Amino acid sequence: MHVALIRPRALSPTYDPEAQEALGIASLASYLRARGHTVALLDAMLDGHDAGTTARRLVRLDPLIVGFTAMSDGDLPFIQDVLWEAPAAWRIVVGG
């Protein structure tokens, strides 16, 4: 199964992407890979990508499942903007 896991670009001015790593989705990616799944890990915060860039990358990857980490309601506008580009076949999971 092909899975994409995404950390949204946070809107909080106090959020430091280098100090606050995406350990949750990194751990989940490791777990899935160990069980034979293909996982793309997209860190929009660390990479500095906006929702449009992230959506285009996802469309190229064409995963079956797309998972977002959402640590606050400030992540939701980014997630919503990415999902506007989502094909109906994607299964979407959001967690924190």
N, CA, C and O atoms as CSV, one atom per row, in Angstrom:
chain,resi,resn,atom,element,x,y,z
A,1,MET,N,N,0.841,-1.171,0.000
A,1,MET,CA,C,0.000,0.000,0.000
A,1,MET,C,C,0.890,1.239,0.000
A,1,MET,O,O,1.913,1.273,0.685
A,2,HIS,N,N,0.505,2.244,-0.761
A,2,HIS,CA,C,1.270,3.486,-0.841
A,2,HIS,C,C,0.610,4.538,0.051
A,2,HIS,O,O,-0.565,4.862,-0.116
A,3,VAL,N,N,1.385,5.065,1.000
A,3,VAL,CA,C,0.892,5.999,2.007
A,3,VAL,C,C,1.735,7.271,1.962
A,3,VAL,O,O,2.949,7.212,1.769
A,4,ALA,N,N,1.086,8.418,2.142
A,4,ALA,CA,C,1.792,9.690,2.294
A,4,ALA,C,C,1.431,10.264,3.658
A,4,ALA,O,O,0.254,10.351,4.009
A,5,LEU,N,N,2.432,10.649,4.414
A,5,LEU,CA,C,2.236,11.261,5.725
A,5,LEU,C,C,2.766,12.688,5.673
A,5,LEU,O,O,3.865,12.933,5.175
A,6,ILE,N,N,1.981,13.621,6.188
A,6,ILE,CA,C,2.295,15.040,6.015
A,6,ILE,C,C,2.256,15.786,7.333
A,6,ILE,O,O,1.336,15.625,8.135
A,7,ARG,N,N,3.279,16.609,7.541
A,7,ARG,CA,C,3.234,17.603,8.611
A,7,ARG,C,C,2.934,18.932,7.942
A,7,ARG,O,O,3.719,19.394,7.114
A,8,PRO,N,N,1.799,19.562,8.288
A,8,PRO,CA,C,1.438,20.835,7.672
A,8,PRO,C,C,2.401,21.955,8.049
A,8,PRO,O,O,3.141,21.874,9.029
A,9,ARG,N,N,2.360,22.977,7.252
A,9,ARG,CA,C,3.122,24.179,7.575
A,9,ARG,C,C,2.329,24.947,8.619
A,9,ARG,O,O,1.228,25.421,8.338
A,10,ALA,N,N,2.874,25.071,9.812
A,10,ALA,CA,C,2.179,25.694,10.939
A,10,ALA,C,C,2.124,27.206,10.781
A,10,ALA,O,O,3.032,27.822,10.222
A,11,LEU,N,N,1.045,27.788,11.282
A,11,LEU,CA,C,0.871,29.230,11.205
A,11,LEU,C,C,1.364,29.946,12.448
A,11,LEU,O,O,1.412,31.176,12.475
A,12,SER,N,N,1.728,29.199,13.470
A,12,SER,CA,C,2.135,29.795,14.737
A,12,SER,C,C,3.530,30.411,14.635
A,12,SER,O,O,4.463,29.754,14.172
A,13,PRO,N,N,3.681,31.664,15.063
A,13,PRO,CA,C,5.011,32.298,15.023
A,13,PRO,C,C,5.979,31.714,16.050
A,13,PRO,O,O,7.184,31.947,15.958
A,14,THR,N,N,5.475,30.963,17.019
A,14,THR,CA,C,6.346,30.385,18.051
A,14,THR,C,C,6.775,28.964,17.718
A,14,THR,O,O,7.514,28.343,18.481
A,15,TYR,N,N,6.323,28.453,16.600
A,15,TYR,CA,C,6.629,27.070,16.231
A,15,TYR,C,C,7.984,27.003,15.552
A,15,TYR,O,O,8.211,27.686,14.553
A,16,ASP,N,N,8.886,26.192,16.079
A,16,ASP,CA,C,10.221,26.028,15.525
A,16,ASP,C,C,10.340,24.622,14.935
A,16,ASP,O,O,10.438,23.653,15.688
A,17,PRO,N,N,10.333,24.488,13.595
A,17,PRO,CA,C,10.326,23.158,12.977
A,17,PRO,C,C,11.573,22.332,13.264
A,17,PRO,O,O,11.528,21.102,13.213
A,18,GLU,N,N,12.669,22.989,13.562
A,18,GLU,CA,C,13.892,22.241,13.843
A,18,GLU,C,C,13.938,21.756,15.291
A,18,GLU,O,O,14.603,20.766,15.596
A,19,ALA,N,N,13.234,22.452,16.177
A,19,ALA,CA,C,13.205,22.042,17.583
A,19,ALA,C,C,12.050,21.089,17.862
A,19,ALA,O,O,12.112,20.278,18.786
A,20,GLN,N,N,11.000,21.192,17.061
A,20,GLN,CA,C,9.806,20.369,17.256
A,20,GLN,C,C,9.651,19.445,16.057
A,20,GLN,O,O,8.918,19.734,15.111
A,21,GLU,N,N,10.351,18.346,16.124
A,21,GLU,CA,C,10.363,17.404,15.011
A,21,GLU,C,C,9.035,16.655,14.900
A,21,GLU,O,O,8.265,16.574,15.858
A,22,ALA,N,N,8.793,16.122,13.735
A,22,ALA,CA,C,7.565,15.369,13.466
A,22,ALA,C,C,7.771,13.902,13.839
A,22,ALA,O,O,7.713,13.022,12.980
A,23,LEU,N,N,8.009,13.651,15.109
A,23,LEU,CA,C,8.337,12.297,15.554
A,23,LEU,C,C,7.170,11.328,15.420
A,23,LEU,O,O,7.385,10.140,15.178
A,24,GLY,N,N,5.953,11.807,15.569
A,24,GLY,CA,C,4.793,10.927,15.459
A,24,GLY,C,C,4.667,10.311,14.081
A,24,GLY,O,O,4.547,9.093,13.953
A,25,ILE,N,N,4.691,11.147,13.040
A,25,ILE,CA,C,4.546,10.588,11.698
A,25,ILE,C,C,5.825,9.895,11.238
A,25,ILE,O,O,5.776,8.995,10.399
A,26,ALA,N,N,6.964,10.306,11.780
A,26,ALA,CA,C,8.205,9.599,11.448
A,26,ALA,C,C,8.168,8.178,12.019
A,26,ALA,O,O,8.599,7.229,11.363
A,27,SER,N,N,7.655,8.040,13.233
A,27,SER,CA,C,7.520,6.716,13.847
A,27,SER,C,C,6.506,5.863,13.093
A,27,SER,O,O,6.731,4.673,12.869
A,28,LEU,N,N,5.390,6.474,12.704
A,28,LEU,CA,C,4.377,5.754,11.939
A,28,LEU,C,C,4.932,5.304,10.586
A,28,LEU,O,O,4.661,4.190,10.138
A,29,ALA,N,N,5.707,6.175,9.941
A,29,ALA,CA,C,6.334,5.816,8.661
A,29,ALA,C,C,7.255,4.614,8.842
A,29,ALA,O,O,7.235,3.696,8.022
A,30,SER,N,N,8.052,4.604,9.890
A,30,SER,CA,C,8.957,3.492,10.158
A,30,SER,C,C,8.184,2.194,10.385
A,30,SER,O,O,8.560,1.143,9.866
A,31,TYR,N,N,7.124,2.270,11.147
A,31,TYR,CA,C,6.283,1.102,11.419
A,31,TYR,C,C,5.707,0.540,10.114
A,31,TYR,O,O,5.767,-0.666,9.878
A,32,LEU,N,N,5.151,1.414,9.270
A,32,LEU,CA,C,4.542,0.970,8.014
A,32,LEU,C,C,5.576,0.387,7.056
A,32,LEU,O,O,5.323,-0.626,6.404
A,33,ARG,N,N,6.741,1.029,6.973
A,33,ARG,CA,C,7.807,0.524,6.086
A,33,ARG,C,C,8.274,-0.857,6.527
A,33,ARG,O,O,8.552,-1.714,5.688
A,34,ALA,N,N,8.362,-1.079,7.833
A,34,ALA,CA,C,8.793,-2.374,8.345
A,34,ALA,C,C,7.805,-3.483,7.993
A,34,ALA,O,O,8.147,-4.666,8.020
A,35,ARG,N,N,6.583,-3.090,7.664
A,35,ARG,CA,C,5.554,-4.061,7.286
A,35,ARG,C,C,5.314,-4.086,5.785
A,35,ARG,O,O,4.293,-4.589,5.316
A,36,GLY,N,N,6.280,-3.531,5.025
A,36,GLY,CA,C,6.258,-3.650,3.583
A,36,GLY,C,C,5.508,-2.578,2.812
A,36,GLY,O,O,5.364,-2.691,1.595
A,37,HIS,N,N,5.029,-1.550,3.481
A,37,HIS,CA,C,4.303,-0.485,2.790
A,37,HIS,C,C,5.274,0.577,2.270
A,37,HIS,O,O,6.346,0.783,2.840
A,38,THR,N,N,4.896,1.233,1.203
A,38,THR,CA,C,5.664,2.338,0.661
A,38,THR,C,C,5.148,3.623,1.297
A,38,THR,O,O,3.951,3.904,1.243
A,39,VAL,N,N,6.047,4.409,1.901
A,39,VAL,CA,C,5.631,5.604,2.628
A,39,VAL,C,C,6.437,6.810,2.149
A,39,VAL,O,O,7.665,6.771,2.084
A,40,ALA,N,N,5.717,7.882,1.813
A,40,ALA,CA,C,6.340,9.175,1.526
A,40,ALA,C,C,6.057,10.078,2.717
A,40,ALA,O,O,4.911,10.217,3.143
A,41,LEU,N,N,7.094,10.681,3.243
A,41,LEU,CA,C,6.961,11.571,4.393
A,41,LEU,C,C,7.218,12.987,3.903
A,41,LEU,O,O,8.337,13.312,3.507
A,42,LEU,N,N,6.187,13.837,3.927
A,42,LEU,CA,C,6.292,15.213,3.445
A,42,LEU,C,C,6.211,16.158,4.641
A,42,LEU,O,O,5.183,16.226,5.315
A,43,ASP,N,N,7.281,16.875,4.898
A,43,ASP,CA,C,7.326,17.809,6.015
A,43,ASP,C,C,7.271,19.224,5.452
A,43,ASP,O,O,8.303,19.834,5.176
A,44,ALA,N,N,6.060,19.736,5.286
A,44,ALA,CA,C,5.877,21.066,4.690
A,44,ALA,C,C,6.459,22.159,5.566
A,44,ALA,O,O,6.890,23.196,5.062
A,45,MET,N,N,6.476,21.940,6.866
A,45,MET,CA,C,7.041,22.944,7.774
A,45,MET,C,C,8.549,23.041,7.595
A,45,MET,O,O,9.087,24.136,7.433
A,46,LEU,N,N,9.217,21.926,7.623
A,46,LEU,CA,C,10.670,21.924,7.503
A,46,LEU,C,C,11.118,22.327,6.098
A,46,LEU,O,O,12.113,23.034,5.934
A,47,ASP,N,N,10.365,21.864,5.076
A,47,ASP,CA,C,10.705,22.179,3.694
A,47,ASP,C,C,10.260,23.578,3.275
A,47,ASP,O,O,10.705,24.088,2.247
A,48,GLY,N,N,9.384,24.201,4.066
A,48,GLY,CA,C,8.885,25.530,3.730
A,48,GLY,C,C,7.873,25.536,2.599
A,48,GLY,O,O,7.687,26.558,1.938
A,49,HIS,N,N,7.218,24.408,2.370
A,49,HIS,CA,C,6.256,24.310,1.271
A,49,HIS,C,C,4.877,24.796,1.694
A,49,HIS,O,O,4.439,24.563,2.821
A,50,ASP,N,N,4.205,25.471,0.778
A,50,ASP,CA,C,2.831,25.875,1.036
A,50,ASP,C,C,1.886,24.737,0.660
A,50,ASP,O,O,2.321,23.682,0.198
A,51,ALA,N,N,0.586,24.963,0.865
A,51,ALA,CA,C,-0.400,23.911,0.600
A,51,ALA,C,C,-0.434,23.532,-0.877
A,51,ALA,O,O,-0.578,22.354,-1.206
A,52,GLY,N,N,-0.305,24.499,-1.761
A,52,GLY,CA,C,-0.334,24.209,-3.191
A,52,GLY,C,C,0.811,23.314,-3.623
A,52,GLY,O,O,0.609,22.373,-4.390
A,53,THR,N,N,2.004,23.596,-3.141
A,53,THR,CA,C,3.173,22.779,-3.464
A,53,THR,C,C,2.999,21.369,-2.908
A,53,THR,O,O,3.302,20.386,-3.584
A,54,THR,N,N,2.515,21.278,-1.684
A,54,THR,CA,C,2.295,19.971,-1.070
A,54,THR,C,C,1.240,19.184,-1.839
A,54,THR,O,O,1.409,17.986,-2.066
A,55,ALA,N,N,0.157,19.838,-2.241
A,55,ALA,CA,C,-0.901,19.166,-3.008
A,55,ALA,C,C,-0.361,18.643,-4.332
A,55,ALA,O,O,-0.681,17.523,-4.730
A,56,ARG,N,N,0.448,19.436,-5.013
A,56,ARG,CA,C,1.020,18.987,-6.296
A,56,ARG,C,C,1.943,17.786,-6.090
A,56,ARG,O,O,1.943,16.861,-6.902
A,57,ARG,N,N,2.722,17.791,-5.018
A,57,ARG,CA,C,3.584,16.648,-4.723
A,57,ARG,C,C,2.750,15.399,-4.450
A,57,ARG,O,O,3.099,14.305,-4.894
A,58,LEU,N,N,1.654,15.562,-3.724
A,58,LEU,CA,C,0.785,14.427,-3.431
A,58,LEU,C,C,0.147,13.868,-4.695
A,58,LEU,O,O,0.065,12.652,-4.866
A,59,VAL,N,N,-0.298,14.739,-5.569
A,59,VAL,CA,C,-0.910,14.276,-6.820
A,59,VAL,C,C,0.095,13.450,-7.616
A,59,VAL,O,O,-0.265,12.426,-8.196
A,60,ARG,N,N,1.353,13.888,-7.647
A,60,ARG,CA,C,2.393,13.126,-8.362
A,60,ARG,C,C,2.651,11.776,-7.692
A,60,ARG,O,O,2.895,10.780,-8.372
A,61,LEU,N,N,2.599,11.744,-6.361
A,61,LEU,CA,C,2.842,10.493,-5.626
A,61,LEU,C,C,1.665,9.525,-5.748
A,61,LEU,O,O,1.857,8.309,-5.761
A,62,ASP,N,N,0.461,10.060,-5.835
A,62,ASP,CA,C,-0.772,9.277,-5.970
A,62,ASP,C,C,-0.893,8.168,-4.920
A,62,ASP,O,O,-0.996,6.992,-5.269
A,63,PRO,N,N,-0.881,8.544,-3.627
A,63,PRO,CA,C,-1.012,7.538,-2.572
A,63,PRO,C,C,-2.452,7.058,-2.434
A,63,PRO,O,O,-3.386,7.720,-2.885
A,64,LEU,N,N,-2.616,5.913,-1.813
A,64,LEU,CA,C,-3.956,5.423,-1.493
A,64,LEU,C,C,-4.458,6.096,-0.212
A,64,LEU,O,O,-5.634,6.439,-0.098
A,65,ILE,N,N,-3.547,6.277,0.747
A,65,ILE,CA,C,-3.896,6.895,2.028
A,65,ILE,C,C,-3.020,8.119,2.240
A,65,ILE,O,O,-1.812,8.086,2.002
A,66,VAL,N,N,-3.654,9.211,2.695
A,66,VAL,CA,C,-2.939,10.441,3.034
A,66,VAL,C,C,-3.231,10.744,4.494
A,66,VAL,O,O,-4.386,10.908,4.887
A,67,GLY,N,N,-2.175,10.815,5.294
A,67,GLY,CA,C,-2.321,11.109,6.720
A,67,GLY,C,C,-1.686,12.434,7.062
A,67,GLY,O,O,-0.565,12.724,6.644
A,68,PHE,N,N,-2.401,13.239,7.821
A,68,PHE,CA,C,-1.898,14.533,8.289
A,68,PHE,C,C,-1.754,14.494,9.797
A,68,PHE,O,O,-2.597,13.929,10.494
A,69,THR,N,N,-0.688,15.091,10.301
A,69,THR,CA,C,-0.604,15.338,11.724
A,69,THR,C,C,-1.154,16.746,11.953
A,69,THR,O,O,-0.803,17.679,11.231
A,70,ALA,N,N,-2.004,16.892,12.946
A,70,ALA,CA,C,-2.619,18.187,13.241
A,70,ALA,C,C,-2.505,18.432,14.738
A,70,ALA,O,O,-3.237,17.839,15.530
A,71,MET,N,N,-1.599,19.291,15.113
A,71,MET,CA,C,-1.351,19.534,16.528
A,71,MET,C,C,-2.197,20.677,17.086
A,71,MET,O,O,-2.308,20.832,18.302
A,72,SER,N,N,-2.795,21.480,16.198
A,72,SER,CA,C,-3.663,22.566,16.649
A,72,SER,C,C,-4.613,22.937,15.517
A,72,SER,O,O,-4.458,22.480,14.385
A,73,ASP,N,N,-5.596,23.768,15.837
A,73,ASP,CA,C,-6.533,24.197,14.799
A,73,ASP,C,C,-5.855,25.100,13.775
A,73,ASP,O,O,-6.417,25.357,12.711
A,74,GLY,N,N,-4.664,25.580,14.082
A,74,GLY,CA,C,-3.897,26.375,13.122
A,74,GLY,C,C,-3.420,25.566,11.928
A,74,GLY,O,O,-3.049,26.137,10.902
A,75,ASP,N,N,-3.425,24.234,12.047
A,75,ASP,CA,C,-3.035,23.359,10.940
A,75,ASP,C,C,-4.171,23.128,9.946
A,75,ASP,O,O,-3.929,22.717,8.811
A,76,LEU,N,N,-5.398,23.387,10.364
A,76,LEU,CA,C,-6.552,23.037,9.549
A,76,LEU,C,C,-6.664,23.799,8.224
A,76,LEU,O,O,-7.034,23.188,7.222
A,77,PRO,N,N,-6.361,25.107,8.167
A,77,PRO,CA,C,-6.434,25.776,6.860
A,77,PRO,C,C,-5.492,25.155,5.825
A,77,PRO,O,O,-5.860,25.022,4.658
A,78,PHE,N,N,-4.296,24.777,6.238
A,78,PHE,CA,C,-3.349,24.124,5.342
A,78,PHE,C,C,-3.921,22.798,4.846
A,78,PHE,O,O,-3.896,22.509,3.650
A,79,ILE,N,N,-4.434,22.000,5.775
A,79,ILE,CA,C,-4.990,20.698,5.416
A,79,ILE,C,C,-6.165,20.871,4.455
A,79,ILE,O,O,-6.272,20.150,3.462
A,80,GLN,N,N,-7.030,21.813,4.749
A,80,GLN,CA,C,-8.183,22.068,3.881
A,80,GLN,C,C,-7.734,22.465,2.480
A,80,GLN,O,O,-8.297,21.990,1.494
A,81,ASP,N,N,-6.734,23.324,2.381
A,81,ASP,CA,C,-6.247,23.754,1.069
A,81,ASP,C,C,-5.648,22.587,0.282
A,81,ASP,O,O,-5.837,22.494,-0.931
A,82,VAL,N,N,-4.936,21.708,0.961
A,82,VAL,CA,C,-4.376,20.525,0.286
A,82,VAL,C,C,-5.506,19.618,-0.194
A,82,VAL,O,O,-5.444,19.089,-1.304
A,83,LEU,N,N,-6.522,19.437,0.621
A,83,LEU,CA,C,-7.594,18.512,0.292
A,83,LEU,C,C,-8.469,18.978,-0.868
A,83,LEU,O,O,-9.167,18.166,-1.475
A,84,TRP,N,N,-8.443,20.256,-1.181
A,84,TRP,CA,C,-9.182,20.730,-2.358
A,84,TRP,C,C,-8.672,20.050,-3.621
A,84,TRP,O,O,-9.403,19.934,-4.604
A,85,GLU,N,N,-7.422,19.603,-3.598
A,85,GLU,CA,C,-6.809,18.948,-4.752
A,85,GLU,C,C,-6.916,17.427,-4.703
A,85,GLU,O,O,-6.449,16.739,-5.610
A,86,ALA,N,N,-7.531,16.905,-3.646
A,86,ALA,CA,C,-7.525,15.458,-3.409
A,86,ALA,C,C,-8.484,14.718,-4.337
A,86,ALA,O,O,-9.660,15.069,-4.430
A,87,PRO,N,N,-7.981,13.700,-5.019
A,87,PRO,CA,C,-8.881,12.834,-5.786
A,87,PRO,C,C,-9.797,12.057,-4.838
A,87,PRO,O,O,-9.452,11.823,-3.680
A,88,ALA,N,N,-10.943,11.670,-5.333
A,88,ALA,CA,C,-11.916,10.944,-4.505
A,88,ALA,C,C,-11.369,9.609,-3.999
A,88,ALA,O,O,-11.836,9.100,-2.980
A,89,ALA,N,N,-10.386,9.038,-4.696
A,89,ALA,CA,C,-9.855,7.724,-4.313
A,89,ALA,C,C,-8.979,7.775,-3.060
A,89,ALA,O,O,-8.769,6.747,-2.417
A,90,TRP,N,N,-8.466,8.953,-2.704
A,90,TRP,CA,C,-7.607,9.031,-1.526
A,90,TRP,C,C,-8.429,8.789,-0.263
A,90,TRP,O,O,-9.569,9.236,-0.140
A,91,ARG,N,N,-7.825,8.081,0.651
A,91,ARG,CA,C,-8.402,7.925,1.992
A,91,ARG,C,C,-7.638,8.892,2.877
A,91,ARG,O,O,-6.408,8.856,2.927
A,92,ILE,N,N,-8.361,9.753,3.571
A,92,ILE,CA,C,-7.755,10.822,4.355
A,92,ILE,C,C,-7.862,10.503,5.848
A,92,ILE,O,O,-8.922,10.125,6.346
A,93,VAL,N,N,-6.728,10.666,6.551
A,93,VAL,CA,C,-6.666,10.452,7.988
A,93,VAL,C,C,-6.010,11.682,8.605
A,93,VAL,O,O,-4.972,12.142,8.129
A,94,VAL,N,N,-6.614,12.212,9.663
A,94,VAL,CA,C,-6.050,13.361,10.367
A,94,VAL,C,C,-5.967,13.007,11.844
A,94,VAL,O,O,-6.936,12.536,12.440
A,95,GLY,N,N,-4.799,13.240,12.424
A,95,GLY,CA,C,-4.628,12.949,13.847
A,95,GLY,C,C,-3.557,13.845,14.442
A,95,GLY,O,O,-2.884,14.584,13.724
A,96,GLY,N,N,-3.405,13.779,15.734
A,96,GLY,CA,C,-2.435,14.649,16.389
A,96,GLY,C,C,-1.481,13.912,17.245
A,96,GLY,O,O,-0.605,14.521,17.860
